[in-house]
Short mmCIF file of C-alpha atoms and ligand atoms in Angstrom, two decimals:
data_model
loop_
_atom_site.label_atom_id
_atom_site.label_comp_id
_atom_site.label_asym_id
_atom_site.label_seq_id
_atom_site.Cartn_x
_atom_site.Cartn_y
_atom_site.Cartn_z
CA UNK A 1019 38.36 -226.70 -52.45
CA UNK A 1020 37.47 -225.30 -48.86
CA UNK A 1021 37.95 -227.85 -46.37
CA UNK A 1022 35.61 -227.96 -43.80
CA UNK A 1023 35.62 -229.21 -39.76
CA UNK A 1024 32.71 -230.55 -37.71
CA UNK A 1025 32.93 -229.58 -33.59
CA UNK A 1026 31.49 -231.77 -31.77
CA UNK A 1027 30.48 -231.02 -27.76
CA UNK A 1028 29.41 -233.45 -25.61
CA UNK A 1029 27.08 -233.79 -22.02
CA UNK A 1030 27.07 -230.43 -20.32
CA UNK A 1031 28.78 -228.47 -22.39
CA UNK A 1032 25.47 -226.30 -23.48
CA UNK A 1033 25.42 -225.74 -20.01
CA UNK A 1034 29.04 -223.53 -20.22
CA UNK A 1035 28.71 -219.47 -18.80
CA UNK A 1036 26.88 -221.41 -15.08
CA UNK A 1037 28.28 -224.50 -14.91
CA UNK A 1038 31.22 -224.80 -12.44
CA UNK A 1039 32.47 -221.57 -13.30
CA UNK A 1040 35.26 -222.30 -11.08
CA UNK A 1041 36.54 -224.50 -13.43
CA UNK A 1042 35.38 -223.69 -16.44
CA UNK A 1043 35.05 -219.75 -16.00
CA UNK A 1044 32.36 -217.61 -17.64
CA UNK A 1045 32.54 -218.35 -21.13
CA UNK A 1046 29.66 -219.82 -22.72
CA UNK A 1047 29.41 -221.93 -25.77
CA UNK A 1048 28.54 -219.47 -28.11
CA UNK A 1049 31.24 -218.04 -27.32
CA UNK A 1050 33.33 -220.54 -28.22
CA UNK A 1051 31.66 -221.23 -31.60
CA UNK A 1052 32.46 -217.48 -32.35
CA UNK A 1053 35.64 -217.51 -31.37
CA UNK A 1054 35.96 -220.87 -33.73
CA UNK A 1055 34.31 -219.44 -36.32
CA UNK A 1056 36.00 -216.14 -36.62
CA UNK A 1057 39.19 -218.48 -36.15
CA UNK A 1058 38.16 -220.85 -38.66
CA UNK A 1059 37.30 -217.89 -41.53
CA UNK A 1060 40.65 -216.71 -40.87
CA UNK A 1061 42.23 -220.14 -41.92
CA UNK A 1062 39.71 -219.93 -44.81
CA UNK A 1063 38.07 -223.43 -43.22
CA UNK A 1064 34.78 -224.02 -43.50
CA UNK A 1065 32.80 -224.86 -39.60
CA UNK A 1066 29.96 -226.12 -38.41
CA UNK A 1067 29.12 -227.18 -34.80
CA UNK A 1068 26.89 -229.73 -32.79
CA UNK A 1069 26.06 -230.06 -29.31
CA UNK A 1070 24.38 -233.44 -27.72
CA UNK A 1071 24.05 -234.95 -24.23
CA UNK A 1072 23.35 -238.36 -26.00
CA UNK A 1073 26.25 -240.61 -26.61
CA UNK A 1074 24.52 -242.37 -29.38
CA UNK A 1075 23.64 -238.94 -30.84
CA UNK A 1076 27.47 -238.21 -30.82
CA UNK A 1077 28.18 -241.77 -32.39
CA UNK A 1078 25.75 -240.51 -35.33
CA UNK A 1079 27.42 -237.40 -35.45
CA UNK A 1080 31.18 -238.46 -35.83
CA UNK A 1081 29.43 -241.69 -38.66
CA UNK A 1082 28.13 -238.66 -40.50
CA UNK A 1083 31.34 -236.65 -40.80
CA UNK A 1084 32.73 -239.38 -42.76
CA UNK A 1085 32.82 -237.69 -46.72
CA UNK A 1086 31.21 -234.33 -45.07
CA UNK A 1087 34.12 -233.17 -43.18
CA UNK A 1088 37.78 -232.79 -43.14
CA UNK A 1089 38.42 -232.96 -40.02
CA UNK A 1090 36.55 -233.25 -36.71
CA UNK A 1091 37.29 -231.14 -33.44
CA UNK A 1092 35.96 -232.92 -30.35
CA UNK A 1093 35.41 -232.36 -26.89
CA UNK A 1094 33.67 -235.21 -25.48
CA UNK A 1095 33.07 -234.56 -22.25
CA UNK A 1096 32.50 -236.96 -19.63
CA UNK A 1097 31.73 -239.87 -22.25
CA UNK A 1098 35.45 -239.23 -22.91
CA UNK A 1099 36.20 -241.10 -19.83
CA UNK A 1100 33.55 -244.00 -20.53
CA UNK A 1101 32.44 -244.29 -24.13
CA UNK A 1102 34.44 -246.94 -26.37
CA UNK A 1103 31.66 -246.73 -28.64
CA UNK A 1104 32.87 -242.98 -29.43
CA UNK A 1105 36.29 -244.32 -29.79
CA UNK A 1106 35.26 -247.06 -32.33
CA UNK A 1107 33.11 -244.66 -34.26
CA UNK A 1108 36.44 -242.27 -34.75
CA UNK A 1109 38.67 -245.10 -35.86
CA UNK A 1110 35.46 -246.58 -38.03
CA UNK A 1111 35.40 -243.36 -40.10
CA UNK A 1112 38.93 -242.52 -40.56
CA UNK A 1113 38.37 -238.82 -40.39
CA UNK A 1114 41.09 -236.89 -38.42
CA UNK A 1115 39.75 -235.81 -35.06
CA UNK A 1116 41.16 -233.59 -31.71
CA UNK A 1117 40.51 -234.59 -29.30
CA UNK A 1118 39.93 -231.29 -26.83
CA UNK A 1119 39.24 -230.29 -23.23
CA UNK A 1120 38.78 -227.01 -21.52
CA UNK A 1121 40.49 -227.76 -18.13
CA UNK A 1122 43.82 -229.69 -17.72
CA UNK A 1123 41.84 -233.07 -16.88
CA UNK A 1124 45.41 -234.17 -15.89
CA UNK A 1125 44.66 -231.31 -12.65
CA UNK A 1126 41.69 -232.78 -11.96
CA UNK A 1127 40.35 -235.75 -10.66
CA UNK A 1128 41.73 -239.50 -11.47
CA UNK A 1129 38.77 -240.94 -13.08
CA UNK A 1130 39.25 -237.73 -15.55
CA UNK A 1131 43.35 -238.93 -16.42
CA UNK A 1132 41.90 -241.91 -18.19
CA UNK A 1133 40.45 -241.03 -22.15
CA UNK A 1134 39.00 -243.54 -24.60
CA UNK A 1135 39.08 -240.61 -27.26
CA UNK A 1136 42.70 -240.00 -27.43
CA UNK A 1137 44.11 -243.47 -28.98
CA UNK A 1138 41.42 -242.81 -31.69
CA UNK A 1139 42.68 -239.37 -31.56
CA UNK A 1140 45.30 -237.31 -34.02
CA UNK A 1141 46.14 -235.39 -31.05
CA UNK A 1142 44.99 -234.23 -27.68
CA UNK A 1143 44.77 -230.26 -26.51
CA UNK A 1144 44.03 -229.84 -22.44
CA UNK A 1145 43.86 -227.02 -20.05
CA UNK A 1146 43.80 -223.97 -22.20
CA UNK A 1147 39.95 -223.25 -22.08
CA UNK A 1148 38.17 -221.83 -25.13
CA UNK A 1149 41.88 -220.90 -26.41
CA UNK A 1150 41.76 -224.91 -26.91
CA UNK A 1151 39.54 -225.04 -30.20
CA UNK A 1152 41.58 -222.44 -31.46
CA UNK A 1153 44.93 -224.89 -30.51
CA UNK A 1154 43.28 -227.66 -32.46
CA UNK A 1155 41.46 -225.30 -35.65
CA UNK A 1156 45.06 -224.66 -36.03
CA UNK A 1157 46.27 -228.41 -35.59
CA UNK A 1158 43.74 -229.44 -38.01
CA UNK A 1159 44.78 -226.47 -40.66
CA UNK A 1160 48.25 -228.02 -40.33
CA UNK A 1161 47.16 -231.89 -40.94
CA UNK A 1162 44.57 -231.13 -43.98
CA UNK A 1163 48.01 -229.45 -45.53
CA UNK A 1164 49.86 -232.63 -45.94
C1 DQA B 903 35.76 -231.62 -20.04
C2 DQA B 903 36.46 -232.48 -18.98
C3 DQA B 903 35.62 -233.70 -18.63
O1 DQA B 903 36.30 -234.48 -17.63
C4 DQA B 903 34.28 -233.28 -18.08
O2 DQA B 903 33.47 -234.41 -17.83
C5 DQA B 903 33.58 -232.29 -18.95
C6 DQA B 903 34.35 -231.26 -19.63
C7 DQA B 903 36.51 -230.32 -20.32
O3 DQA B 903 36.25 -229.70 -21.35
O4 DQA B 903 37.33 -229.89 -19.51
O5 DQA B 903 32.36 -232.30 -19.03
O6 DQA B 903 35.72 -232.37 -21.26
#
């Protein structure tokens, strides 16, 4: 049996490639799901990817992984910092879930140190840009083997 991982991006994210490049450099999401995905066939995992600015639309998503997926790869952007209705929807569904971000939030400001995602979370991977879905396709391989 293949197992299979959802990714899950959060607000702003489709807006990667001209958003603060600064910070989060040039690449753009599609990127990043190619990157996964070439990542992912390579680990012979199964990957499929969503993208919503609405926190309740992100609630659905993680509910729906629940018997779908394996394992769930999430970057949750600024409702990482806010949203304990993401964190209750990880812990409600019991399906393993890292928790990533593309710049070391740690750097960054202090409103950004706080997360909501990571007690939920199997693990957290910071700082390393798109290299960070890799970190955590790789994490996940490693969990789904024991
Ligand atoms: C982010 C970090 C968050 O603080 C921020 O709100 C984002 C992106 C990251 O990937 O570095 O939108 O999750």
């Amino acid at each position: 049996m293949v197992n299979s991982v959802l990714v899950i991006n959060g607000p702003n994210l489709n807006l990667l490639g001209t958003r603060e490049p600064e910070i989060y450099g040039a690449t753009t999401l599609s990127d990043i799901e190619a990157i996964t995905r070439t990542h992912a066939e390579a680990l012979k995992l199964d990957v499929s990817f969503y993208q919503s600015n609405v926190e309740g639309e992100l609630v659905d998503a993680i509910q729906g992984a629940k018997g779908t997926y394996d394992g769930i790869i999430l970057n949750a952007a600024a409702y990482t910092h806010t949203s304990i209705a993401l964190m209750d929807a990880i812990k409600a569904t019991g399906v393993p879930t890292i928790e990533v971000h593309l710049s070391n939030v740690f750097a960054r400001e202090p409103f950004r140190h706080h997360s909501y995602i990571s007690p939920a979370a199997e693990g957290v991977i910071c700082g390393f840009g798109a290299q960070g879905y890799i970190l955590a396709l790789d994490a996940l391989a490693e969990i789904m083997k024991k």
